[in-house]
Short mmCIF file of C-alpha atoms in Angstrom, two decimals:
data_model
loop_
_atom_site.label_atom_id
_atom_site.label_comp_id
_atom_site.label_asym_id
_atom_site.label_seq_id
_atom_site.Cartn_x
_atom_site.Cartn_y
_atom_site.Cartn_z
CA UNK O 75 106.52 -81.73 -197.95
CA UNK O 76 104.78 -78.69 -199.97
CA UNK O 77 103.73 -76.15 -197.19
CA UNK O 78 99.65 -75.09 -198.08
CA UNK O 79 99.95 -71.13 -198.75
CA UNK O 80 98.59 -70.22 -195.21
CA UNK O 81 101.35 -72.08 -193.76
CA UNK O 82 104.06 -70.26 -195.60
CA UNK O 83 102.47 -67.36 -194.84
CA UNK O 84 102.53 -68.67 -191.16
CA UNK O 85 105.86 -69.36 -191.21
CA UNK O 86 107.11 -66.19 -192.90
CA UNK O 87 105.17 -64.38 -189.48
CA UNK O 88 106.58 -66.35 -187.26
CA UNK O 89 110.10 -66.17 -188.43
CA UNK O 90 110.11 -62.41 -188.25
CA UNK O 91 108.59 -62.26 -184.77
CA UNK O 92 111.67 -64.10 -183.58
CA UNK O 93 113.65 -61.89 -185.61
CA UNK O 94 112.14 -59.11 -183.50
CA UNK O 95 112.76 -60.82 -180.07
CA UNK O 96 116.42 -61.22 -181.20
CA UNK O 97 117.15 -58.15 -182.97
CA UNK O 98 115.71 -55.59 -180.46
CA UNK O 99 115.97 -54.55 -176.70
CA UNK O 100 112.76 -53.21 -176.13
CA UNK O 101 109.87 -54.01 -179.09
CA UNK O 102 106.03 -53.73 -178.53
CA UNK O 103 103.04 -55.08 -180.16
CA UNK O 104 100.69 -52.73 -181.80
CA UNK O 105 97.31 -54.04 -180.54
CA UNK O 106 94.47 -52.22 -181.62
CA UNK O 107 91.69 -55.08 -181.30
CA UNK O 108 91.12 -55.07 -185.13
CA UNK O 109 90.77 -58.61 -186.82
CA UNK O 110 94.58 -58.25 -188.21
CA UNK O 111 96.31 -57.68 -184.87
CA UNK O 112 93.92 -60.14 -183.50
CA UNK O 113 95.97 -62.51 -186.20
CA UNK O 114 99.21 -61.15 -184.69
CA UNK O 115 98.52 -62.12 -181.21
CA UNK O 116 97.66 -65.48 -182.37
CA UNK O 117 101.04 -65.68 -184.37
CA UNK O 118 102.89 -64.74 -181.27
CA UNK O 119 101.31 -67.41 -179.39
CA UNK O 120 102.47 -69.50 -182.43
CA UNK O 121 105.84 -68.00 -181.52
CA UNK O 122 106.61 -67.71 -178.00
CA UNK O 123 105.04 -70.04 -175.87
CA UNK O 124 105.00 -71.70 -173.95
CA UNK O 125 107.84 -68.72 -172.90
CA UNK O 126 106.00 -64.84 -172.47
CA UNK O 127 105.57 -62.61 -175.19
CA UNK O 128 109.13 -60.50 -175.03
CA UNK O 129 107.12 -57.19 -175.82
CA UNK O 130 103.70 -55.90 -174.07
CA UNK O 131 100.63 -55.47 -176.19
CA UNK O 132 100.01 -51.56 -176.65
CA UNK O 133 96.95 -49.77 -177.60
CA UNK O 134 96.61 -45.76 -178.62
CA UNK O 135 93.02 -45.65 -177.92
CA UNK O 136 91.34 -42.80 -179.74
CA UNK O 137 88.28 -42.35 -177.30
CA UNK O 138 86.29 -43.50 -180.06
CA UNK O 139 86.82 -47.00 -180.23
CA UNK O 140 84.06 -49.67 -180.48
CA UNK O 141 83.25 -51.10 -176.91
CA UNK O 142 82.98 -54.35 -177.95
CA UNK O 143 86.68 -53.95 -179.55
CA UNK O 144 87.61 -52.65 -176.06
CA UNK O 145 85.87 -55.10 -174.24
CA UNK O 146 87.89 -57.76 -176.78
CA UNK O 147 91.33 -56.24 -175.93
CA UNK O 148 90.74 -56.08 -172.31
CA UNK O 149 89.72 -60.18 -172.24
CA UNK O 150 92.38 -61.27 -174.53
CA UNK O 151 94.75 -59.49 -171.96
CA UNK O 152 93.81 -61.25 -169.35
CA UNK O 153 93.03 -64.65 -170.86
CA UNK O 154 96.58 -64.79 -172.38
CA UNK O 155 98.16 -62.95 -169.61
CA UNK O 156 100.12 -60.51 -171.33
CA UNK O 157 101.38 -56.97 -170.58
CA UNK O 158 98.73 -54.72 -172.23
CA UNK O 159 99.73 -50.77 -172.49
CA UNK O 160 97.08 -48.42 -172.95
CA UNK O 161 97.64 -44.40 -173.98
CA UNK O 162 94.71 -42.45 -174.78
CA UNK O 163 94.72 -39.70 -177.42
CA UNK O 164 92.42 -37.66 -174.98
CA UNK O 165 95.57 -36.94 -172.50
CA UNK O 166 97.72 -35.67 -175.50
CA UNK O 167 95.18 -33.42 -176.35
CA UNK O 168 95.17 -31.86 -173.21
CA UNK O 169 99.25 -31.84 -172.74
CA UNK O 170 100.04 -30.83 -175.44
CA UNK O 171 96.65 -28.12 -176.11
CA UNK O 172 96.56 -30.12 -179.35
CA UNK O 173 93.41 -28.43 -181.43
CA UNK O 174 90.88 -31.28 -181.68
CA UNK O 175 89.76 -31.20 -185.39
CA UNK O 176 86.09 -30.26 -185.71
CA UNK O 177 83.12 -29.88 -187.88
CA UNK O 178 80.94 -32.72 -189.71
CA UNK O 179 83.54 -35.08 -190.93
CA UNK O 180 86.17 -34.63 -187.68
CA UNK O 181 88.40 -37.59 -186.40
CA UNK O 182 90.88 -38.39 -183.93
CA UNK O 183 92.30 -40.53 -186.56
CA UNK O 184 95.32 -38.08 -187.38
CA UNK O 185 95.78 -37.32 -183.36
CA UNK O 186 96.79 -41.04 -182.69
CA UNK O 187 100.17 -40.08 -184.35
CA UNK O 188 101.38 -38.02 -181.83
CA UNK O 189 100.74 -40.44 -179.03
CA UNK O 190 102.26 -42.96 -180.83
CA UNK O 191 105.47 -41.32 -180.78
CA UNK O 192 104.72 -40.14 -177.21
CA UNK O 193 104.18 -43.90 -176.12
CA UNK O 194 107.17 -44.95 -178.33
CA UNK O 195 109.30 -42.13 -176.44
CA UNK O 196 107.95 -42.90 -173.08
CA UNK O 197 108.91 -46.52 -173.21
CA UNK O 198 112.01 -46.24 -175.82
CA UNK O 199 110.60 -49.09 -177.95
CA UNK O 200 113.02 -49.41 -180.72
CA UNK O 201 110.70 -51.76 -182.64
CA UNK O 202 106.71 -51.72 -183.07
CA UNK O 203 104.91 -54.77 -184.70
CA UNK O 204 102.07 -53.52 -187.03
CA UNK O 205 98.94 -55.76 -188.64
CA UNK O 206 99.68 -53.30 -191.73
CA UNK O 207 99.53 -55.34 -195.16
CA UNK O 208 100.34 -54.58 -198.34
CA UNK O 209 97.25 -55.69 -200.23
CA UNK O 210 95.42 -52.67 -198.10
CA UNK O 211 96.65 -49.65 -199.97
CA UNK O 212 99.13 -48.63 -202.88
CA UNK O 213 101.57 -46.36 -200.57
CA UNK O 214 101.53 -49.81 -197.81
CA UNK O 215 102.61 -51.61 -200.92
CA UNK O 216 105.41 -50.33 -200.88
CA UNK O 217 107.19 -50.46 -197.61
CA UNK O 218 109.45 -53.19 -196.35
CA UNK O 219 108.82 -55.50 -193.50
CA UNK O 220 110.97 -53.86 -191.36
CA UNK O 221 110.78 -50.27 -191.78
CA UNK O 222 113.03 -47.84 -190.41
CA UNK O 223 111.56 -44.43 -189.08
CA UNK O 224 113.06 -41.11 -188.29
CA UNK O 225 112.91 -39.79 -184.24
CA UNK O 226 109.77 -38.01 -185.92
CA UNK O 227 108.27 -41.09 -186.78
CA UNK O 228 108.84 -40.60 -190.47
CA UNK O 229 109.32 -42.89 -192.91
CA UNK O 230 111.32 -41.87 -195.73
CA UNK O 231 110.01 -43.95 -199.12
CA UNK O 232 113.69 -42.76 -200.67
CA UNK O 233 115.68 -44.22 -197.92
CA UNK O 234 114.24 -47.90 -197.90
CA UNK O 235 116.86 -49.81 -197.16
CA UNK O 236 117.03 -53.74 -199.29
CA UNK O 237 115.83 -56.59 -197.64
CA UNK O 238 116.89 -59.74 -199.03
CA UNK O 239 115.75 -63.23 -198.90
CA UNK O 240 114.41 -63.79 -195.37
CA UNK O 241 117.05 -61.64 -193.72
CA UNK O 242 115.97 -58.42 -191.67
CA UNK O 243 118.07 -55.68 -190.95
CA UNK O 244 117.00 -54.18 -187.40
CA UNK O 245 120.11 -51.50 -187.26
CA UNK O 246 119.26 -48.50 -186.72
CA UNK O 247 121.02 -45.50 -185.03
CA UNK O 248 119.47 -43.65 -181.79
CA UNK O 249 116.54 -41.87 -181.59
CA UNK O 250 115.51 -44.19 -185.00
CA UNK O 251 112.64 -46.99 -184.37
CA UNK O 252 111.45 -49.80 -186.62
CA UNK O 253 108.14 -50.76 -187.63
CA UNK O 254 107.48 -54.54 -188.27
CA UNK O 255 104.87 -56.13 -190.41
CA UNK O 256 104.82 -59.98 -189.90
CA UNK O 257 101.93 -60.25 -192.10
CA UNK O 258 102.81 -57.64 -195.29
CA UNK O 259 102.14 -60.53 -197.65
CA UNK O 260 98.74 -61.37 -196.52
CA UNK O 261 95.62 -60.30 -198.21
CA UNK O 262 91.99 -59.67 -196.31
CA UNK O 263 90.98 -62.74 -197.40
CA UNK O 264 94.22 -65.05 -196.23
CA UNK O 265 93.45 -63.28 -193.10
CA UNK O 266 89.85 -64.45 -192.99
CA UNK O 267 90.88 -67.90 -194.25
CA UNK O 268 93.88 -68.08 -192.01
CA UNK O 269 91.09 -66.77 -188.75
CA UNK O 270 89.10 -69.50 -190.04
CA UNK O 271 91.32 -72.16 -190.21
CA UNK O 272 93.16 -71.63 -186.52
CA UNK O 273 89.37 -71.08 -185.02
CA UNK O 274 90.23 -67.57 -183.62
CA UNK O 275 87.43 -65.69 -181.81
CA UNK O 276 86.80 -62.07 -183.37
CA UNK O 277 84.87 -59.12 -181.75
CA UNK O 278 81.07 -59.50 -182.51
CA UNK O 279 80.74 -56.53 -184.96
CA UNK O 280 82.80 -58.28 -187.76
CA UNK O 281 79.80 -60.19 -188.33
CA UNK O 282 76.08 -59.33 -188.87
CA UNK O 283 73.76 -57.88 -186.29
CA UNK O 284 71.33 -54.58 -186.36
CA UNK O 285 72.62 -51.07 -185.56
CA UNK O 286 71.48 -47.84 -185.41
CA UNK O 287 73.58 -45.63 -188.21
CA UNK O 288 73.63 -42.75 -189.80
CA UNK O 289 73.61 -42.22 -193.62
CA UNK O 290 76.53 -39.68 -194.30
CA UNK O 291 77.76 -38.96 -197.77
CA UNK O 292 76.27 -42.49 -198.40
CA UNK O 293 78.50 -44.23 -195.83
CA UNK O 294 76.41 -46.14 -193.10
CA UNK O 295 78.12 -44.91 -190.18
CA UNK O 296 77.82 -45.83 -186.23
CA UNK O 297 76.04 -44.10 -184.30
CA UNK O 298 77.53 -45.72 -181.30
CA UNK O 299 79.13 -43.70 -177.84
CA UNK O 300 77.57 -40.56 -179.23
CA UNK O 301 81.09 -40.04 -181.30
CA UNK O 302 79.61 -38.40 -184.40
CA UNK O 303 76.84 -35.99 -183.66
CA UNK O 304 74.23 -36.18 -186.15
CA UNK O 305 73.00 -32.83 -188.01
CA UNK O 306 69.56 -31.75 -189.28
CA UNK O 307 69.44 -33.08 -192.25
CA UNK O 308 71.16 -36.31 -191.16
CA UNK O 309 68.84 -39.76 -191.60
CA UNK O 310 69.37 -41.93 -188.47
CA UNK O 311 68.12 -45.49 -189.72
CA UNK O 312 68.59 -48.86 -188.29
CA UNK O 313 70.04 -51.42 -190.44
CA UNK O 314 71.74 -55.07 -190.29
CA UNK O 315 75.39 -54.61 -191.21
CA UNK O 316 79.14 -55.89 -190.31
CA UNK O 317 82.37 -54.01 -189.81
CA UNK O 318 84.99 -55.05 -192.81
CA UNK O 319 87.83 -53.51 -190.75
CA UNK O 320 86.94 -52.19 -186.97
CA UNK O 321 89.13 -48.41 -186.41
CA UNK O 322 87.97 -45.63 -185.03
CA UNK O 323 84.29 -45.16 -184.88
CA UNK O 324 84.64 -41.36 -186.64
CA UNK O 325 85.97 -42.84 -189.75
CA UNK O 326 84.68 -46.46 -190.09
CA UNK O 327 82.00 -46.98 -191.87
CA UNK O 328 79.34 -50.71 -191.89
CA UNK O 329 78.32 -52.38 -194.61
CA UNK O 330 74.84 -54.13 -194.76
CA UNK O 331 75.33 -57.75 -194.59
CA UNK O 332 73.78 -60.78 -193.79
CA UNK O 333 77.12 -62.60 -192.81
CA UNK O 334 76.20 -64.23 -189.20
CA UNK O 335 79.09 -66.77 -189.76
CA UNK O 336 83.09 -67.36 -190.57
CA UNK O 337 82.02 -68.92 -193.53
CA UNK O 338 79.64 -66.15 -195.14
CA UNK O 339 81.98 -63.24 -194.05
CA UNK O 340 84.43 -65.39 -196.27
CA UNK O 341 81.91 -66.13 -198.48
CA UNK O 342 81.19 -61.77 -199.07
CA UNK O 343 85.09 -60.62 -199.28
CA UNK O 344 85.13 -63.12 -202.48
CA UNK O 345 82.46 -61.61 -204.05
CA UNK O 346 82.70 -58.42 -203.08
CA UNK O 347 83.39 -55.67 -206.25
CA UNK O 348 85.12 -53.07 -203.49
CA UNK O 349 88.30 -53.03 -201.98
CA UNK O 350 88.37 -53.00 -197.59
CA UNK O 351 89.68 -49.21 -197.32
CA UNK O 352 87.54 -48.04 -200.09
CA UNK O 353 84.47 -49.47 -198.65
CA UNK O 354 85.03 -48.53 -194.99
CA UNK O 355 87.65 -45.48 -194.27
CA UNK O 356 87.05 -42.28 -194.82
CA UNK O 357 90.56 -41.39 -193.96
CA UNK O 358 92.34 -42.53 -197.17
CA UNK O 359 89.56 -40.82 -199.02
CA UNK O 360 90.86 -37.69 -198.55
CA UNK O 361 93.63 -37.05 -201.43
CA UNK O 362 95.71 -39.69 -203.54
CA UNK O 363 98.68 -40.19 -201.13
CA UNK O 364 96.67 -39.83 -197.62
CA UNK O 365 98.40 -42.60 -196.58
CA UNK O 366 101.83 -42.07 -198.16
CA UNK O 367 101.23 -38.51 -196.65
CA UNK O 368 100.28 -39.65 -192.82
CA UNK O 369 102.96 -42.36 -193.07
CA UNK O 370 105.51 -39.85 -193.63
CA UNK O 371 103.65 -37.84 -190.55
CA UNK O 372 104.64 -41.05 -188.62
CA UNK O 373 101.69 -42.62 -188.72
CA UNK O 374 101.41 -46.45 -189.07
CA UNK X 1079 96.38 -74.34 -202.03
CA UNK X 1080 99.78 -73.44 -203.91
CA UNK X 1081 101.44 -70.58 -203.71
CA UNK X 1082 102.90 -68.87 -206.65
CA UNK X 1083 105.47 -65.80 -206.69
CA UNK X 1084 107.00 -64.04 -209.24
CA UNK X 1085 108.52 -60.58 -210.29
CA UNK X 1086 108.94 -58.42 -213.72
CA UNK X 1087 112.66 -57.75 -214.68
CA UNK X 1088 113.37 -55.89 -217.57
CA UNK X 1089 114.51 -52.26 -218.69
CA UNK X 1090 113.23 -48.54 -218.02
CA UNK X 1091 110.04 -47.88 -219.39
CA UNK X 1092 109.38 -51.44 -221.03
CA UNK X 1093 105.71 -51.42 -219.21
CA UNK X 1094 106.57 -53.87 -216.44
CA UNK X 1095 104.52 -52.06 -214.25
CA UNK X 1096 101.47 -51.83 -217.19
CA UNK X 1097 102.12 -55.57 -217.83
CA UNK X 1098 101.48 -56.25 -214.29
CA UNK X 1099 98.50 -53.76 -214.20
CA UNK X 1100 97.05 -55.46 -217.43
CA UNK X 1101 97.62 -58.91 -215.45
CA UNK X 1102 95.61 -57.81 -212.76
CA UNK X 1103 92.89 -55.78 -215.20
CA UNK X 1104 92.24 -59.73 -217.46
CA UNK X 1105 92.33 -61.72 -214.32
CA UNK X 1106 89.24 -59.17 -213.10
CA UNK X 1107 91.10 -58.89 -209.92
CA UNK X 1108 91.05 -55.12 -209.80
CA UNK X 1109 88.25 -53.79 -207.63
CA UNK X 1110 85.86 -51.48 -208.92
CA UNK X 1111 87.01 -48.40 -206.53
CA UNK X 1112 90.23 -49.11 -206.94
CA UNK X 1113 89.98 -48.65 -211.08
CA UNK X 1114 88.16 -45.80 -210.76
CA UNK X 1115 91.11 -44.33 -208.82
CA UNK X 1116 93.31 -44.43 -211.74
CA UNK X 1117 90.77 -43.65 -213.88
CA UNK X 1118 90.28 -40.61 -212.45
CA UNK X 1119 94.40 -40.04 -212.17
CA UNK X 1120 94.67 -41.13 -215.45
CA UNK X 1121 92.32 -38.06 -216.62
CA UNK X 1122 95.66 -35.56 -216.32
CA UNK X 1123 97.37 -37.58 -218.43
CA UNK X 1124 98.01 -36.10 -222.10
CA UNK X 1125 96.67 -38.71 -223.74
CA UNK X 1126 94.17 -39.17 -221.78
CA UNK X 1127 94.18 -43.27 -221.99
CA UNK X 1128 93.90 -44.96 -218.57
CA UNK X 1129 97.40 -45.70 -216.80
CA UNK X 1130 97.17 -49.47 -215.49
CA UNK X 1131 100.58 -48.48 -214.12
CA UNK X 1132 99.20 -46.47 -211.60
CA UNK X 1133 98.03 -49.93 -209.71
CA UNK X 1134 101.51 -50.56 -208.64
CA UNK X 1135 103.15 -46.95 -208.49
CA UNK X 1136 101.93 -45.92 -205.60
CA UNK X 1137 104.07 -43.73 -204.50
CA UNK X 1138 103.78 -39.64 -204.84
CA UNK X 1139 107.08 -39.76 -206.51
CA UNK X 1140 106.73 -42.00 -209.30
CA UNK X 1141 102.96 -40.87 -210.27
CA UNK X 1142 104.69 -37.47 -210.85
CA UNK X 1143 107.41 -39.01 -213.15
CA UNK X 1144 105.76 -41.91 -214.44
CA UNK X 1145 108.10 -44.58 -213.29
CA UNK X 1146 108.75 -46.85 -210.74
CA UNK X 1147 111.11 -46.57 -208.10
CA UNK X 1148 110.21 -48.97 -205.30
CA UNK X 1149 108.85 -52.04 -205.37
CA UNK X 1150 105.62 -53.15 -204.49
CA UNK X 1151 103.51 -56.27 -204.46
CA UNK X 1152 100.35 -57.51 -205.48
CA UNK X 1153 98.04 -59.92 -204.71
CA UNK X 1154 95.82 -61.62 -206.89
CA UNK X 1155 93.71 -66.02 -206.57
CA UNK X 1156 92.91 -68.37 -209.11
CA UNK X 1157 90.88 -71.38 -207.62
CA UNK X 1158 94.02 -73.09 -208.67
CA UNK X 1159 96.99 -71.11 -207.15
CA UNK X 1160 97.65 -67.45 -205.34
CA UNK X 1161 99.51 -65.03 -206.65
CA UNK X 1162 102.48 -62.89 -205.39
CA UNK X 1163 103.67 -60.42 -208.22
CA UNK X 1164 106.61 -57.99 -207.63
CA UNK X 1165 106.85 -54.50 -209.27
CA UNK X 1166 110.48 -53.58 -209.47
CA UNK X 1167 112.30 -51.10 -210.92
CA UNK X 1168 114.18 -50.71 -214.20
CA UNK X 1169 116.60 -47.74 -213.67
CA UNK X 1170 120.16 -48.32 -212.61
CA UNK X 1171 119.61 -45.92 -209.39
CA UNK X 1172 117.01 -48.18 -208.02
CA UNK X 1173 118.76 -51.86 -208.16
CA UNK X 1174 118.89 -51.86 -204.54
CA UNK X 1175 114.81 -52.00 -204.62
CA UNK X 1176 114.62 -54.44 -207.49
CA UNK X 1177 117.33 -56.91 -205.68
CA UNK X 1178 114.69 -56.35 -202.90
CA UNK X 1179 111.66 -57.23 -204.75
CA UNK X 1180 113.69 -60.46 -206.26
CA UNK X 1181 114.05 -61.93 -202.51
CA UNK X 1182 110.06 -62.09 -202.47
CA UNK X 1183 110.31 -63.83 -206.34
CA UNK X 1184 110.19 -67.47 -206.83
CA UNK X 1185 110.32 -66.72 -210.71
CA UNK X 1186 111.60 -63.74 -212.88
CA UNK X 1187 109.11 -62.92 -215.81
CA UNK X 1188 111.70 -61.38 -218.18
CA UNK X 1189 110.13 -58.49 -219.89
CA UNK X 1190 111.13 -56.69 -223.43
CA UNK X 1191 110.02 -54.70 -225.74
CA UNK X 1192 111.81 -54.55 -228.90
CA UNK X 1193 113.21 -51.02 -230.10
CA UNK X 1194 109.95 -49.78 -232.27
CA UNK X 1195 112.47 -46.56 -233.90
#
């Protein structure tokens, strides 16, 4: 039998979840409440049960993180009955006196990094499993499924190790981690299909509904929890829009739709002229390698 | 829906990477922001003419020297079929990356350009 496309790329997740359960001692999930770790929940479902997940969900919450992506999390916890871990950005601020970037444009975006690594120290997880896919960005297009990373975090586009066929290599020597990405070969829109297709329930702001935003450097951005404090000359409007990709509320922007459905969210990413990142993160707008850069930084 | 994946093999500097970026440029699957990326990248260039390269190199690395050293994918839907296409490398060094990219390949495209001296 010829496997449809989403099930090969089903398959292809699956396989390297297991490959995670055997290969490491102590991996975690990366669960941020986003529509792509959403998708890896649901493939570890695919892969583990009726057994327990063998890694805890964990989340580095900025502070600024949609409540209805929060509320999400906290559900899906509890409805699955998993181990979620939750480390907030705000407490490595204050151990560490870490300067909290301001002015107009400020995010806790770049902050997450360090409790990453804090979380990944705390609990020694020699393996984290990432929604990351290559179709997102040119510098994530180029990292392997299983990537190795430095005790700083760092990956190290030189020292890519080869991966062949469907065989991971999860050595690594102490003090190193991994990070996994089960679904590297997916696009946004397999994603979408694949959400469709398995009926998986998504936080409400993926889809339409009318918000009060702020019009900043021509983004539409939330003006939600109070996280980004509008300035004089700052128009506050209220518009129907959806989240493409739900991160932290600093640096994602919405984009007017009228998508109330599955099927005209799927309907918009085929038309649209726009790329995800480019249309909703201010983050990778800042240079040409600002995500090669922050990867090497540790970042995800 | 089927599922198609293939990869570029051929020497240094043969334009795998612009073959793949012209690919991707004809089968309009290149979104607007992300063309005007290399557009703009492609303005340092001496020549001035825009880089389709660029879509695959994404590294800092290889912008700076103009070739490619790891590989990377892209993604790209007919109504028919999906695509998968594999960058690899052409130099020697990097054979380690390009055996990598050929574990993602169903099919090679072999890729040549005759000597123009």
């Amino acid at each position: 039998m010829k496997l449809d496309y989403l099930d090969q790329l089903e398959s292809e997740a699956i396989h390297i979840m297991r490959e995670v359960a055997g290969q490491f001692e102590r991996p975690a999930l990366l669960f941020s409440g986003g529509k792509d770790s959403i998708t890896l929940v649901h493939l570890a479902l695919k892969a583990f049960r009726p057994g327990k997940f063998p890694f805890p969900l964990v989340h580095i919450d900025t502070g600024h993180n949609f409540q209805e992506a929060l509320d999400y999390r906290d559900n899906l916890a509890e409805r699955i009955g998993e181990k979620l871990i939750v480390r907030y950005v705000e407490d490595t601020i204050r151990e560490k006196k870490l300067k909290e970037p301001t002015g107009r444009n400020a995010t806790r975006n770049g902050l997450q990094t360090f409790t990453l690594l804090d979380t990944i120290e705390e609990f020694e997880f020699d393996a984290c499993i990432g929604g990351a896919r290559r179709d997102e960005e040119k510098a994530r297009a180029k990292e392997r499924v299983f990537s190795v990373r430095d005790e700083f975090g760092s990956w190290d586009p030189k020292r890519q190790r080869p991966e062949l066929w469907n065989l991971y290599n999860g050595r690594i020597h102490k003090g190193e981690n991994v990070r996994v990405f089960p679904i590297s070969n997916w696009t946004e829109l397999d994603v979408w299909n694949y959400i469709r297709r398995e009926k998986i329930e998504l936080p409400s702001i993926y889809f339409a509904h009318e918000r009060e935003l702020i019009i900043r450097d021509g983004k539409l951005m939330a003006t939600a929890g109070g996280v980004i404090k509008p300035e004089a000359d700052d128009q506050i409007v209220t518009r129907r829009v959806r989240f493409r990709t739900v991160g932290d509320i600093s640096c994602t922007a919405a984009s007017e739709s009228e998508a109330f459905s599955l099927d005209a969210v799927i309907d918009e990413i085929q038309a649209t002229r726009i790329s995800e990142r480019g249309e909703t993160r201010m983050d990778d707008q800042l240079s040409e390698a600002a995500m090669e850069d922050r990867k090497k930084g540790g970042y995800f | 829906m089927d599922l198609l994946r293939f990869i570029t093999a051929g020497s240094v500097d043969d334009g795998k990477s612009t073959l793949i970026g012209r690919l991707l440029y004809d089968s309009k699957s290149i979104l607007a922001d992300q063309l005007e990326a290399i557009e703009r990248a492609s303005k340092s260039r001496d020549d001035g003419e825009i880089d389709l390269a660029l879509l695959t190199d994404g590294l800092r690395s290889e912008r700076e020297q103009g070739i490619t050293i790891d590989v990377a994918y892209r993604y790209f839907q007919t109504p028919a079929r999906k695509f998968i296409i594999v960058d690899a490398p052409g130099h020697i060094q990097y054979t380690r990356n390009m055996v990598t990219g050929h574990r993602t390949a169903s099919w090679p495209l072999f890729w040549s350009m005759p000597d123009m001296a």
